[in-house]
PDB file of C-alpha atoms in Angstrom:
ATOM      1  CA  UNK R   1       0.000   0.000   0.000  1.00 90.00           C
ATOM      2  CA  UNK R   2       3.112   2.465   0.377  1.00 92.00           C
ATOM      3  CA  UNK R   3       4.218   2.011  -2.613  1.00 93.00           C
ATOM      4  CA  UNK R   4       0.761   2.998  -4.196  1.00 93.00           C
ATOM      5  CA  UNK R   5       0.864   5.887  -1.818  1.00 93.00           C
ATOM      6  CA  UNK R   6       4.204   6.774  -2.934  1.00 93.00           C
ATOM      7  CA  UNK R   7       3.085   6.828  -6.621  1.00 93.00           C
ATOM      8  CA  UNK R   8       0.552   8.307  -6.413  1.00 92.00           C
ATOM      9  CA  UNK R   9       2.168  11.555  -4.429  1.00 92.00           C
ATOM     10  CA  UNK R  10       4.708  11.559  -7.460  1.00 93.00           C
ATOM     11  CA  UNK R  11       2.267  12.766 -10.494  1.00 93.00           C
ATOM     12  CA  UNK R  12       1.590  15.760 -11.709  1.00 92.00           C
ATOM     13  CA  UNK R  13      -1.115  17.520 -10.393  1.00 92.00           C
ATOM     14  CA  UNK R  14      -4.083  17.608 -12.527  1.00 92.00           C
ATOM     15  CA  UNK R  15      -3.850  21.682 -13.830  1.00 92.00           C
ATOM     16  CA  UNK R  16      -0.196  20.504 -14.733  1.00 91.00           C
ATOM     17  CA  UNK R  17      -1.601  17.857 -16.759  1.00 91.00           C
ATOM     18  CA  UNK R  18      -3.398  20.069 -18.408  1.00 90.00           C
ATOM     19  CA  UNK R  19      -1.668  22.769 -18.926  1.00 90.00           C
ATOM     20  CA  UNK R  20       0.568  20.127 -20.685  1.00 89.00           C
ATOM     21  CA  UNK R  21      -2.252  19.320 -22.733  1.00 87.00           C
ATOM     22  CA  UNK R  22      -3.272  22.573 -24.104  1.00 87.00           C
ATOM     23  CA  UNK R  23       0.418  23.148 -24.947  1.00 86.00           C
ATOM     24  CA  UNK R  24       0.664  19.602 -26.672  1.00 83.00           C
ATOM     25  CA  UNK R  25      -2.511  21.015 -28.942  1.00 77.00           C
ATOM     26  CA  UNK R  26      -1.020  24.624 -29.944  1.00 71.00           C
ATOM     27  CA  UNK R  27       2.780  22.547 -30.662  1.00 62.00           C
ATOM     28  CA  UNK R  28       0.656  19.875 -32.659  1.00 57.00           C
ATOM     29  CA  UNK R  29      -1.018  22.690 -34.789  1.00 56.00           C
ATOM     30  CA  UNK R  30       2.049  24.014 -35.112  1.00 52.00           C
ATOM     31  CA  UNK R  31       3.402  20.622 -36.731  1.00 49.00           C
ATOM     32  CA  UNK R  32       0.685  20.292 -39.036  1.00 49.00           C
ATOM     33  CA  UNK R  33       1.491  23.856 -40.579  1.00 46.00           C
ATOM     34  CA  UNK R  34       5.155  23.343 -41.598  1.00 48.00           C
ATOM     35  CA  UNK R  35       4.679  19.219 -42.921  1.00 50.00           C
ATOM     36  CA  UNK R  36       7.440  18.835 -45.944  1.00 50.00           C
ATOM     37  CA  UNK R  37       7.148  16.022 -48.374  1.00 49.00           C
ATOM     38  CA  UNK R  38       9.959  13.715 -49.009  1.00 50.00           C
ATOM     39  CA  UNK R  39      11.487  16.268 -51.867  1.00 49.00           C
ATOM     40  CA  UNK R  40      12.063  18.974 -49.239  1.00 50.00           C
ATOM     41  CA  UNK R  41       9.402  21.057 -50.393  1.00 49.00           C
ATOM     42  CA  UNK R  42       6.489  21.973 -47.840  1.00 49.00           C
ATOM     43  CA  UNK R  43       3.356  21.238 -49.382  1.00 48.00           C
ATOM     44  CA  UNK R  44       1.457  24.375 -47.961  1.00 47.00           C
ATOM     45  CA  UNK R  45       3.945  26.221 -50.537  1.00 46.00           C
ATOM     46  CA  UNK R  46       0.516  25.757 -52.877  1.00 49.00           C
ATOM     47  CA  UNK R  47      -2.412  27.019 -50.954  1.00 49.00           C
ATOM     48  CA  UNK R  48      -1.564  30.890 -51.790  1.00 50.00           C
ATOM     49  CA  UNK R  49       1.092  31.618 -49.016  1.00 48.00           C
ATOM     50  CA  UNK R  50       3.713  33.715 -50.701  1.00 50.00           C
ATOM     51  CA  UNK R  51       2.269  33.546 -53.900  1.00 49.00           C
ATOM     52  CA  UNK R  52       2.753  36.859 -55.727  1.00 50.00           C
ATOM     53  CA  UNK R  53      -1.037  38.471 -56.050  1.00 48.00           C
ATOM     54  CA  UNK R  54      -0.084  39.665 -59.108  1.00 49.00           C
ATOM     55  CA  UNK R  55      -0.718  36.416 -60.992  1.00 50.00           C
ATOM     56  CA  UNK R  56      -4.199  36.187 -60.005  1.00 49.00           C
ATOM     57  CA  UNK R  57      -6.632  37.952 -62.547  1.00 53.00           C
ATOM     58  CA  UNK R  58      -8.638  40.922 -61.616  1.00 51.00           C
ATOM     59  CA  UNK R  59     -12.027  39.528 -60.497  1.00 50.00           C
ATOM     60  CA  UNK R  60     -10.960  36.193 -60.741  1.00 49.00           C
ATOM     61  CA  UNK R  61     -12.081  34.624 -57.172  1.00 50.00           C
ATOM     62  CA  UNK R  62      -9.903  32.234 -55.378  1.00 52.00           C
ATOM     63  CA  UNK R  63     -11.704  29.249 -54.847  1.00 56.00           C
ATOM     64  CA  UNK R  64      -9.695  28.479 -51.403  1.00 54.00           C
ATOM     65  CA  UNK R  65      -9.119  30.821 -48.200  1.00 56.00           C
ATOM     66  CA  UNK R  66      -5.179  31.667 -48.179  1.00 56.00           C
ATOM     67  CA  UNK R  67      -4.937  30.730 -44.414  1.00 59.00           C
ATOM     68  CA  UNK R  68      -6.617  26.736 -44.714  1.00 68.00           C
ATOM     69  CA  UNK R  69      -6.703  24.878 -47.700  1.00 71.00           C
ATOM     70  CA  UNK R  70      -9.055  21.817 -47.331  1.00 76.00           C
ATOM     71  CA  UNK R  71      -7.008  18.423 -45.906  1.00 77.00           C
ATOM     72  CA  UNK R  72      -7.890  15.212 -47.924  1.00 77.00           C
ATOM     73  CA  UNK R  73      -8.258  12.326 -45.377  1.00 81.00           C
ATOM     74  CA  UNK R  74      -5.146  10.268 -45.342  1.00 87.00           C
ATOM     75  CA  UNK R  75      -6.779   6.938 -43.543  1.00 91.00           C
ATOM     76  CA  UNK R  76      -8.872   4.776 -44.757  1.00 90.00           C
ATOM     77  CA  UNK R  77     -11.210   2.148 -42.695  1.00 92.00           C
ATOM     78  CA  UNK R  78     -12.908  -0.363 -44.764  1.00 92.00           C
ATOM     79  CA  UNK R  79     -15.899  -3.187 -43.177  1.00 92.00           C
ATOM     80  CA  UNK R  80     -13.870  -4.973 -40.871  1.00 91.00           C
ATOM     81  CA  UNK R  81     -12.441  -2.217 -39.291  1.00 92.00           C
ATOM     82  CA  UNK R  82      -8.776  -1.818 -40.514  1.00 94.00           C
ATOM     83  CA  UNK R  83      -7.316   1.607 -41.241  1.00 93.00           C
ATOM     84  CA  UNK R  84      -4.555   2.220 -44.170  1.00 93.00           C
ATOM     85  CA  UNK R  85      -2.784   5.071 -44.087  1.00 91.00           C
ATOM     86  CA  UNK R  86      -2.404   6.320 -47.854  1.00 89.00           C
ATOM     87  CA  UNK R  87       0.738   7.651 -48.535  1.00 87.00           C
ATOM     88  CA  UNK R  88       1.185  11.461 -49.361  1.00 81.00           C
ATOM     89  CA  UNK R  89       0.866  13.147 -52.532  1.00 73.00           C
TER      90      UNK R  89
END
């Protein structure tokens, strides 16, 4: 029983756990921003960050907001319940 005692008096308490949590989110965000492929080349490079404005046409729309492009699932799950991950175009 001691030893139970003992571990238990040795975690974190729970606004540690999560504050730990909340920073684990804004990190993994983070993460999913800056992804590069395997030629080096970060794949948001096409969603109209740092794109000169010039190019675009006067009137022309963009079809996508500049900040999110939308994400194309990357798993999927068929009947019996197995997920494959599909590799990255």
């Amino acid at each position: 029983m001691a030893e139970l005692n003992d571990f238990l008096a040795e975690l974190p308490s729970e606004s540690a756990v999560k504050k730990a949590a909340t920073e684990s989110r804004f990190e993994s965000d983070d993460d999913d921003d800056s992804e590069v492929d395997e030629s080096g080349v970060n794949e948001r490079m096409d969603d109209g960050e740092g794109v000169c404005e010039d190019k675009e046409k006067p009137g022309e729309a963009s079809q996508m907001s500049p900040s999110r492009r939308e994400r194309v699932p990357r798993t999927i799950t068929d009947d019996d319940g197995w997920t494959t991950i599909l590799p990255r175009k």
